[in-house]
Amino acid sequence: MLGERLRELRQARGLSLRALAGQAGVSAGLLSQIERGLVDPSLATLRSLADVFGESVARLFEEPEVPAVWISRPGERMRLHAPRGRISYDRLTPGNGQLEVLQADLAPGDVSAPEARPHPSIECAVVLEGVVTVEVDGQSHEVVAGEAMTFDSRLPHRYINHGPDPARLIIAITPPSP
């Protein structure tokens, strides 16, 4: 699905793999593998591609017609991998551009981004397992299993697992961030 969408966007703009790769700062080989569904791109790669197309990351996953009812099943979800030391996400919602829900797994020491960053959305994080430190606008908030935190995503923010145990959380973002 993602690979097909990227190929569609690339071809609609008359870009070769090499031209898109150059604009996005990735290799043409990686783009080819993504388009063929052989590899899952990192979140950073998705953001770079979305920027080139002037789209949100969520729009890269959009299907022509999103069903009225969507069931997200383990093993069938799009998994977004970040570089080592960063979060891995399972996408729980279809790409309709209105709401994005992600399940994030953080190993001890994992961080969502090297620096806190903003985006124009509202975000709610529900910690399912472990303890997650949520940095928002320079302040740290410790959120434990069973607790939820909602904040204006226009404030720079990131998620960190400072603890010795893995953590899992659900993150809801509306509208989805670019």
Coordinates of C-alpha atoms in Angstrom, one line a residue:
M1 CA 0.0 0.0 0.0
L2 CA 2.7 2.6 1.0
G3 CA 5.0 1.6 -1.8
E4 CA 2.2 1.9 -4.4
R5 CA 1.2 5.3 -3.0
L6 CA 4.8 6.6 -3.2
R7 CA 5.2 5.3 -6.8
E8 CA 1.9 7.0 -7.7
L9 CA 3.0 10.3 -6.1
R10 CA 6.4 10.1 -7.7
Q11 CA 5.1 9.3 -11.2
A12 CA 2.3 12.0 -11.0
R13 CA 5.1 14.5 -10.4
G14 CA 7.2 13.1 -13.2
L15 CA 10.1 12.2 -10.9
S16 CA 12.5 9.4 -11.4
L17 CA 13.7 7.3 -8.4
R18 CA 17.0 9.1 -8.6
A19 CA 15.4 12.6 -8.7
L20 CA 13.1 11.8 -5.7
A21 CA 16.0 10.2 -3.8
G22 CA 18.1 13.3 -4.3
Q23 CA 15.3 15.6 -3.1
A24 CA 14.5 13.4 0.0
G25 CA 18.2 12.8 0.9
V26 CA 17.9 9.0 0.6
S27 CA 19.3 6.4 -1.9
A28 CA 17.4 5.4 -5.1
G29 CA 17.9 1.8 -4.0
L30 CA 16.1 2.4 -0.8
L31 CA 13.2 4.1 -2.6
S32 CA 13.0 1.2 -5.0
Q33 CA 12.8 -1.3 -2.1
I34 CA 10.1 0.8 -0.4
E35 CA 8.1 1.0 -3.6
R36 CA 8.3 -2.8 -4.0
G37 CA 7.3 -3.4 -0.4
L38 CA 10.6 -5.1 0.5
V39 CA 11.5 -2.7 3.3
D40 CA 9.6 -0.5 5.8
P41 CA 11.0 3.0 5.8
S42 CA 12.0 4.8 9.0
L43 CA 9.9 7.7 10.3
A44 CA 12.6 10.1 9.3
T45 CA 12.5 8.8 5.7
L46 CA 8.7 9.1 5.6
R47 CA 9.0 12.7 6.8
S48 CA 11.5 13.5 4.1
L49 CA 9.4 12.0 1.4
A50 CA 6.3 13.7 2.7
D51 CA 8.1 17.1 2.7
V52 CA 9.2 16.6 -1.0
F53 CA 5.5 15.9 -1.9
G54 CA 4.2 18.7 0.3
E55 CA 2.0 16.1 2.1
S56 CA 1.6 14.9 5.6
V57 CA 3.1 11.5 6.6
A58 CA -0.5 10.3 7.1
R59 CA -1.4 11.1 3.5
L60 CA 1.4 8.8 2.3
F61 CA -0.7 5.9 3.7
E62 CA -4.1 7.1 2.3
E63 CA -6.1 4.7 0.4
P64 CA -8.5 5.9 -2.3
E65 CA -11.5 4.9 -0.3
V66 CA -11.1 4.4 3.4
P67 CA -13.7 1.8 4.7
A68 CA -16.4 3.0 7.1
V69 CA -15.2 0.4 9.5
W70 CA -11.5 -0.4 10.0
I71 CA -10.1 -3.3 12.0
S72 CA -6.4 -3.2 12.8
R73 CA -5.0 -6.6 13.4
P74 CA -1.6 -7.5 14.9
G75 CA 0.8 -8.7 12.2
E76 CA -1.1 -6.8 9.5
R77 CA -0.2 -3.3 10.6
M78 CA 2.2 -0.9 9.0
R79 CA 5.3 -0.8 11.2
L80 CA 7.4 2.4 11.2
H81 CA 10.9 1.9 12.3
A82 CA 13.1 4.8 13.6
P83 CA 16.8 4.7 13.8
R84 CA 18.4 2.8 16.7
G85 CA 17.6 4.3 20.1
R86 CA 14.3 5.7 18.8
I87 CA 10.7 4.4 18.9
S88 CA 9.1 1.8 16.7
Y89 CA 5.4 2.5 15.8
D90 CA 2.5 0.3 14.7
R91 CA -0.1 2.3 12.7
L92 CA -3.5 1.5 14.1
T93 CA -5.7 3.7 11.9
P94 CA -6.2 3.9 8.1
G95 CA -4.9 6.9 6.3
N96 CA -7.9 9.2 6.0
G97 CA -6.1 12.4 7.1
Q98 CA -8.3 13.1 10.1
L99 CA -6.9 11.0 12.9
E100 CA -3.7 9.0 13.4
V101 CA -3.4 6.4 16.2
L102 CA 0.0 4.8 16.8
Q103 CA 1.1 2.1 19.2
A104 CA 4.7 2.9 20.3
D105 CA 7.2 0.5 21.9
L106 CA 10.1 2.0 23.7
A107 CA 13.0 -0.1 24.9
P108 CA 15.0 1.2 27.9
G109 CA 16.9 4.3 26.7
D110 CA 14.7 4.8 23.6
V111 CA 13.7 8.4 22.6
S112 CA 11.3 9.5 19.9
A113 CA 13.6 12.2 18.6
P114 CA 17.0 13.6 19.4
E115 CA 15.4 17.0 20.1
A116 CA 11.9 17.9 21.0
R117 CA 9.9 19.0 18.0
P118 CA 6.5 20.6 17.3
H119 CA 3.8 20.0 14.8
P120 CA 0.3 21.5 14.4
S121 CA -1.9 18.9 16.1
I122 CA -3.4 17.9 19.4
E123 CA -1.8 14.7 20.9
C124 CA -3.0 12.3 23.5
A125 CA -0.7 9.5 24.9
V126 CA -1.9 6.6 27.0
V127 CA 0.8 4.6 28.7
L128 CA -0.1 0.9 28.6
E129 CA 3.1 -0.6 30.1
G130 CA 6.1 0.9 31.9
V131 CA 6.9 4.6 32.6
V132 CA 7.3 7.2 29.8
T133 CA 8.8 10.7 30.3
V134 CA 7.0 13.1 28.0
E135 CA 9.0 16.3 27.5
V136 CA 6.7 19.2 26.5
D137 CA 8.0 22.7 26.0
G138 CA 11.0 22.1 28.1
Q139 CA 9.2 20.4 31.0
S140 CA 9.4 16.7 31.8
H141 CA 6.3 14.8 32.8
E142 CA 6.4 11.2 34.1
V143 CA 3.5 9.2 32.9
V144 CA 3.0 5.7 34.3
A145 CA 0.9 2.7 33.0
G146 CA -2.8 3.5 33.2
E147 CA -2.3 7.3 32.9
A148 CA -2.9 9.5 29.9
M149 CA -1.5 12.9 28.9
T150 CA -3.0 15.3 26.3
F151 CA -1.2 18.4 25.0
D152 CA -0.9 20.9 22.2
S153 CA 1.6 19.4 19.8
R154 CA 2.5 22.9 18.6
L155 CA 4.8 22.8 21.7
P156 CA 8.1 21.1 21.1
H157 CA 7.8 17.5 22.6
R158 CA 9.2 14.0 22.6
Y159 CA 8.9 10.7 24.4
I160 CA 11.7 9.0 26.4
N161 CA 12.0 5.7 28.3
H162 CA 14.4 6.5 31.2
G163 CA 13.4 3.3 33.0
P164 CA 14.9 -0.2 33.1
D165 CA 11.8 -1.8 31.6
P166 CA 10.2 -1.6 28.2
A167 CA 7.3 0.8 27.8
R168 CA 4.3 0.7 25.4
L169 CA 1.9 3.6 24.7
I170 CA -0.9 4.6 22.4
I171 CA -0.6 8.0 20.7
A172 CA -3.6 9.7 19.1
I173 CA -2.8 12.7 16.9
T174 CA -5.4 14.9 15.2
P175 CA -4.9 16.1 12.6
P176 CA -2.1 13.8 11.7
S177 CA 1.3 15.5 11.7
P178 CA 3.3 16.1 8.6

